[in-house]
PDB file of C-alpha atoms in Angstrom:
ATOM      1  CA  VAL A   7      83.920 226.942  35.722  1.00  0.00           C
ATOM      2  CA  VAL A   8      83.722 223.688  37.665  1.00  0.00           C
ATOM      3  CA  ASP A   9      83.343 220.503  35.590  1.00  0.00           C
ATOM      4  CA  ASP A  10      82.395 221.912  32.218  1.00  0.00           C
ATOM      5  CA  GLY A  11      82.159 218.500  30.537  1.00  0.00           C
ATOM      6  CA  GLU A  12      78.518 219.110  29.562  1.00  0.00           C
ATOM      7  CA  LEU A  13      79.047 222.794  28.744  1.00  0.00           C
ATOM      8  CA  GLN A  14      79.152 223.762  25.059  1.00  0.00           C
ATOM      9  CA  SER A  15      79.554 227.524  25.354  1.00  0.00           C
ATOM     10  CA  PHE A  16      78.683 230.525  27.418  1.00  0.00           C
ATOM     11  CA  VAL A  17      77.585 234.032  26.602  1.00  0.00           C
ATOM     12  CA  ILE A  18      78.837 237.006  28.613  1.00  0.00           C
ATOM     13  CA  GLU A  19      76.056 239.518  29.216  1.00  0.00           C
ATOM     14  CA  ARG A  20      76.291 243.075  30.548  1.00  0.00           C
ATOM     15  CA  GLY A  21      73.648 245.406  31.924  1.00  0.00           C
ATOM     16  CA  ILE A  22      73.591 248.822  33.566  1.00  0.00           C
ATOM     17  CA  ASP A  23      70.587 248.272  35.821  1.00  0.00           C
ATOM     18  CA  GLY A  24      70.948 244.639  36.947  1.00  0.00           C
ATOM     19  CA  ARG A  25      67.696 243.665  35.175  1.00  0.00           C
ATOM     20  CA  SER A  26      68.171 244.158  31.422  1.00  0.00           C
ATOM     21  CA  PHE A  27      71.210 242.559  29.805  1.00  0.00           C
ATOM     22  CA  GLU A  28      72.813 242.457  26.369  1.00  0.00           C
ATOM     23  CA  SER A  29      75.175 239.830  24.958  1.00  0.00           C
ATOM     24  CA  ILE A  30      78.691 241.209  24.590  1.00  0.00           C
ATOM     25  CA  ALA A  31      80.781 238.084  23.942  1.00  0.00           C
ATOM     26  CA  GLU A  32      80.535 234.334  23.459  1.00  0.00           C
ATOM     27  CA  MET A  33      83.156 231.740  24.315  1.00  0.00           C
ATOM     28  CA  ASP A  34      83.369 228.012  23.572  1.00  0.00           C
ATOM     29  CA  ALA A  35      83.843 225.732  26.553  1.00  0.00           C
ATOM     30  CA  THR A  36      86.857 223.428  26.777  1.00  0.00           C
ATOM     31  CA  ASN A  37      84.392 220.577  27.318  1.00  0.00           C
ATOM     32  CA  VAL A  38      86.609 218.292  29.422  1.00  0.00           C
ATOM     33  CA  ALA A  39      84.608 216.287  31.978  1.00  0.00           C
ATOM     34  CA  GLY A  40      85.927 216.335  35.541  1.00  0.00           C
ATOM     35  CA  GLN A  41      88.324 219.209  34.832  1.00  0.00           C
ATOM     36  CA  VAL A  42      88.165 222.673  36.379  1.00  0.00           C
ATOM     37  CA  SER A  43      88.642 225.262  33.644  1.00  0.00           C
ATOM     38  CA  GLN A  44      89.470 228.937  33.940  1.00  0.00           C
ATOM     39  CA  TYR A  45      88.324 231.480  31.392  1.00  0.00           C
ATOM     40  CA  GLU A  46      89.229 235.130  31.051  1.00  0.00           C
ATOM     41  CA  TRP A  47      87.615 237.934  29.120  1.00  0.00           C
ATOM     42  CA  ILE A  48      88.224 241.695  29.451  1.00  0.00           C
ATOM     43  CA  ASP A  49      85.455 244.199  28.788  1.00  0.00           C
ATOM     44  CA  LYS A  50      87.182 246.902  26.755  1.00  0.00           C
ATOM     45  CA  ASN A  51      83.986 248.980  26.788  1.00  0.00           C
ATOM     46  CA  LEU A  52      83.459 249.061  30.535  1.00  0.00           C
ATOM     47  CA  LYS A  53      81.095 251.936  31.309  1.00  0.00           C
ATOM     48  CA  PHE A  54      81.675 254.408  34.135  1.00  0.00           C
ATOM     49  CA  GLY A  55      79.554 253.744  37.184  1.00  0.00           C
ATOM     50  CA  GLU A  56      77.919 250.403  37.874  1.00  0.00           C
ATOM     51  CA  ASN A  57      78.090 247.527  35.402  1.00  0.00           C
ATOM     52  CA  PHE A  58      76.325 244.197  35.935  1.00  0.00           C
ATOM     53  CA  TYR A  59      77.496 240.916  34.405  1.00  0.00           C
ATOM     54  CA  ARG A  60      76.169 237.397  34.164  1.00  0.00           C
ATOM     55  CA  LEU A  61      76.900 234.280  32.150  1.00  0.00           C
ATOM     56  CA  ARG A  62      74.368 232.467  30.026  1.00  0.00           C
ATOM     57  CA  LEU A  63      75.568 228.840  30.136  1.00  0.00           C
ATOM     58  CA  ILE A  64      74.613 226.607  27.200  1.00  0.00           C
ATOM     59  CA  ASP A  65      75.057 222.855  27.531  1.00  0.00           C
ATOM     60  CA  ILE A  66      75.601 220.342  24.712  1.00  0.00           C
ATOM     61  CA  SER A  67      71.847 219.614  24.478  1.00  0.00           C
ATOM     62  CA  GLY A  68      71.063 223.344  24.059  1.00  0.00           C
ATOM     63  CA  ARG A  69      69.654 223.935  27.550  1.00  0.00           C
ATOM     64  CA  GLN A  70      70.482 227.331  29.029  1.00  0.00           C
ATOM     65  CA  SER A  71      70.962 228.544  32.570  1.00  0.00           C
ATOM     66  CA  LEU A  72      72.050 231.853  34.068  1.00  0.00           C
ATOM     67  CA  SER A  73      74.832 232.510  36.551  1.00  0.00           C
ATOM     68  CA  ASP A  74      74.544 234.818  39.524  1.00  0.00           C
ATOM     69  CA  ILE A  75      74.835 238.517  38.690  1.00  0.00           C
ATOM     70  CA  GLU A  76      78.152 240.220  39.502  1.00  0.00           C
ATOM     71  CA  ARG A  77      78.505 243.987  39.959  1.00  0.00           C
ATOM     72  CA  VAL A  78      81.600 245.912  38.815  1.00  0.00           C
ATOM     73  CA  THR A  79      81.951 249.636  39.526  1.00  0.00           C
ATOM     74  CA  ARG A  80      84.257 251.805  37.452  1.00  0.00           C
ATOM     75  CA  GLN A  81      85.134 255.027  39.210  1.00  0.00           C
ATOM     76  CA  GLY A  82      87.151 258.029  38.158  1.00  0.00           C
ATOM     77  CA  VAL A  83      86.922 260.349  35.194  1.00  0.00           C
ATOM     78  CA  ASN A  84      86.876 260.080  31.430  1.00  0.00           C
ATOM     79  CA  LEU A  85      87.780 262.752  28.900  1.00  0.00           C
ATOM     80  CA  SER A  86      86.668 263.042  25.271  1.00  0.00           C
ATOM     81  CA  VAL A  87      88.210 265.657  22.962  1.00  0.00           C
ATOM     82  CA  PHE A  88      86.660 266.575  19.617  1.00  0.00           C
ATOM     83  CA  PRO A  89      86.877 267.394  16.794  1.00  0.00           C
ATOM     84  CA  ASN A  90      90.156 265.610  16.245  1.00  0.00           C
ATOM     85  CA  PRO A  91      91.822 266.760  14.103  1.00  0.00           C
ATOM     86  CA  ALA A  92      90.779 270.331  14.861  1.00  0.00           C
ATOM     87  CA  LEU A  93      91.308 273.458  12.802  1.00  0.00           C
ATOM     88  CA  SER A  94      93.568 276.201  14.174  1.00  0.00           C
ATOM     89  CA  GLY A  95      91.405 279.010  15.513  1.00  0.00           C
ATOM     90  CA  ALA A  96      88.433 276.723  16.054  1.00  0.00           C
ATOM     91  CA  THR A  97      86.904 275.620  19.310  1.00  0.00           C
ATOM     92  CA  LEU A  98      88.070 272.358  20.852  1.00  0.00           C
ATOM     93  CA  ASN A  99      85.260 270.596  22.709  1.00  0.00           C
ATOM     94  CA  LEU A 100      85.983 268.672  25.890  1.00  0.00           C
ATOM     95  CA  GLU A 101      83.484 266.331  27.456  1.00  0.00           C
ATOM     96  CA  ILE A 102      84.255 265.125  30.967  1.00  0.00           C
ATOM     97  CA  TYR A 103      82.390 262.320  32.665  1.00  0.00           C
ATOM     98  CA  SER A 104      83.095 262.063  36.373  1.00  0.00           C
ATOM     99  CA  GLN A 105      82.049 259.759  39.178  1.00  0.00           C
ATOM    100  CA  ASP A 106      83.724 262.135  41.619  1.00  0.00           C
ATOM    101  CA  GLN A 107      83.230 265.719  42.708  1.00  0.00           C
ATOM    102  CA  GLY A 108      86.117 268.118  43.097  1.00  0.00           C
ATOM    103  CA  VAL A 109      88.480 270.001  40.852  1.00  0.00           C
ATOM    104  CA  ALA A 110      90.278 268.839  37.720  1.00  0.00           C
ATOM    105  CA  GLN A 111      93.473 270.547  36.587  1.00  0.00           C
ATOM    106  CA  LEU A 112      93.257 270.811  32.817  1.00  0.00           C
ATOM    107  CA  SER A 113      96.347 271.595  30.730  1.00  0.00           C
ATOM    108  CA  VAL A 114      97.147 271.547  27.041  1.00  0.00           C
ATOM    109  CA  ILE A 115     100.805 271.289  26.037  1.00  0.00           C
ATOM    110  CA  ASP A 116     102.555 271.136  22.686  1.00  0.00           C
ATOM    111  CA  LEU A 117     105.269 268.638  21.701  1.00  0.00           C
ATOM    112  CA  GLN A 118     107.976 270.921  23.124  1.00  0.00           C
ATOM    113  CA  GLY A 119     106.234 270.986  26.511  1.00  0.00           C
ATOM    114  CA  LYS A 120     104.958 274.560  26.183  1.00  0.00           C
ATOM    115  CA  LYS A 121     101.720 275.070  28.092  1.00  0.00           C
ATOM    116  CA  MET A 122      99.088 276.388  25.673  1.00  0.00           C
ATOM    117  CA  TYR A 123      96.157 276.349  28.074  1.00  0.00           C
ATOM    118  CA  GLY A 124      95.522 275.748  31.746  1.00  0.00           C
ATOM    119  CA  GLU A 125      92.492 275.948  33.976  1.00  0.00           C
ATOM    120  CA  ASN A 126      91.027 274.387  37.109  1.00  0.00           C
ATOM    121  CA  LEU A 127      87.611 272.959  36.274  1.00  0.00           C
ATOM    122  CA  PRO A 128      84.906 272.025  38.778  1.00  0.00           C
ATOM    123  CA  LEU A 129      83.854 268.370  38.560  1.00  0.00           C
ATOM    124  CA  GLU A 130      80.342 267.171  39.199  1.00  0.00           C
ATOM    125  CA  ARG A 131      79.049 263.615  39.268  1.00  0.00           C
ATOM    126  CA  ARG A 132      77.830 263.795  35.699  1.00  0.00           C
ATOM    127  CA  ARG A 133      78.847 264.618  32.135  1.00  0.00           C
ATOM    128  CA  THR A 134      80.127 268.190  31.723  1.00  0.00           C
ATOM    129  CA  ALA A 135      81.132 270.026  28.537  1.00  0.00           C
ATOM    130  CA  TYR A 136      83.898 272.644  28.233  1.00  0.00           C
ATOM    131  CA  GLN A 137      85.387 274.500  25.286  1.00  0.00           C
ATOM    132  CA  VAL A 138      88.958 275.592  24.579  1.00  0.00           C
ATOM    133  CA  ASN A 139      89.826 278.166  21.921  1.00  0.00           C
ATOM    134  CA  THR A 140      92.750 277.222  19.654  1.00  0.00           C
ATOM    135  CA  GLN A 141      93.110 280.785  18.284  1.00  0.00           C
ATOM    136  CA  ASN A 142      96.889 281.177  18.789  1.00  0.00           C
ATOM    137  CA  TRP A 143      97.896 277.574  18.240  1.00  0.00           C
ATOM    138  CA  GLN A 144     100.179 276.501  15.400  1.00  0.00           C
ATOM    139  CA  SER A 145      99.403 273.424  13.343  1.00  0.00           C
ATOM    140  CA  GLY A 146     100.754 270.395  15.174  1.00  0.00           C
ATOM    141  CA  THR A 147     100.206 267.799  17.872  1.00  0.00           C
ATOM    142  CA  TYR A 148      99.060 268.684  21.388  1.00  0.00           C
ATOM    143  CA  PHE A 149      98.295 266.782  24.561  1.00  0.00           C
ATOM    144  CA  VAL A 150      95.235 267.528  26.659  1.00  0.00           C
ATOM    145  CA  ILE A 151      96.014 266.480  30.235  1.00  0.00           C
ATOM    146  CA  MET A 152      93.462 266.256  33.021  1.00  0.00           C
ATOM    147  CA  GLN A 153      94.648 265.632  36.583  1.00  0.00           C
ATOM    148  CA  VAL A 154      92.197 264.921  39.401  1.00  0.00           C
ATOM    149  CA  GLY A 155      93.786 264.740  42.836  1.00  0.00           C
ATOM    150  CA  LEU A 156      96.377 261.979  43.114  1.00  0.00           C
ATOM    151  CA  ASN A 157      94.783 259.854  40.381  1.00  0.00           C
ATOM    152  CA  LYS A 158      96.713 258.948  37.241  1.00  0.00           C
ATOM    153  CA  PRO A 159      96.388 261.790  34.706  1.00  0.00           C
ATOM    154  CA  VAL A 160      94.048 261.304  31.749  1.00  0.00           C
ATOM    155  CA  VAL A 161      95.869 262.232  28.522  1.00  0.00           C
ATOM    156  CA  ARG A 162      94.383 262.708  25.063  1.00  0.00           C
ATOM    157  CA  LYS A 163      96.336 263.554  21.891  1.00  0.00           C
ATOM    158  CA  VAL A 164      94.807 266.091  19.527  1.00  0.00           C
ATOM    159  CA  VAL A 165      96.043 267.303  16.140  1.00  0.00           C
ATOM    160  CA  VAL A 166      95.493 270.899  15.082  1.00  0.00           C
ATOM    161  CA  ARG A 167      95.672 271.733  11.357  1.00  0.00           C
TER     162      ARG A 167
END
């Protein structure tokens, strides 16, 4: 922010369509006239696909102005595994959200590295649900690993009781 001497605070806003925004964080300004200040904030809830951000700047008299809108695109895949913990013999639900099309290699291994499950799953550019049967699994900790091409594998830990 250039010369934030009159700036009291700013609100970080996020939207998914570039028109409607919600406040996700607020930061106080350093308020030093004539000084260029740098601020940093990381969105730990960045959504897959397009995200739009803007700043709502609030000066010391309470006046507000809006920054230009910036677009950030998060690509790749996300994997949710539930229930966790799961019961032995029950169905483990996998929900995959992908921005890509192709094939995902899905594996489940135990703590000793034994492969309990493996399958190639088709990926579509949407949310897809799959189920894995835990019928012959012992109680313990397992890792669900999804590999898509040369991307970093997505790993989720699941406990079976």
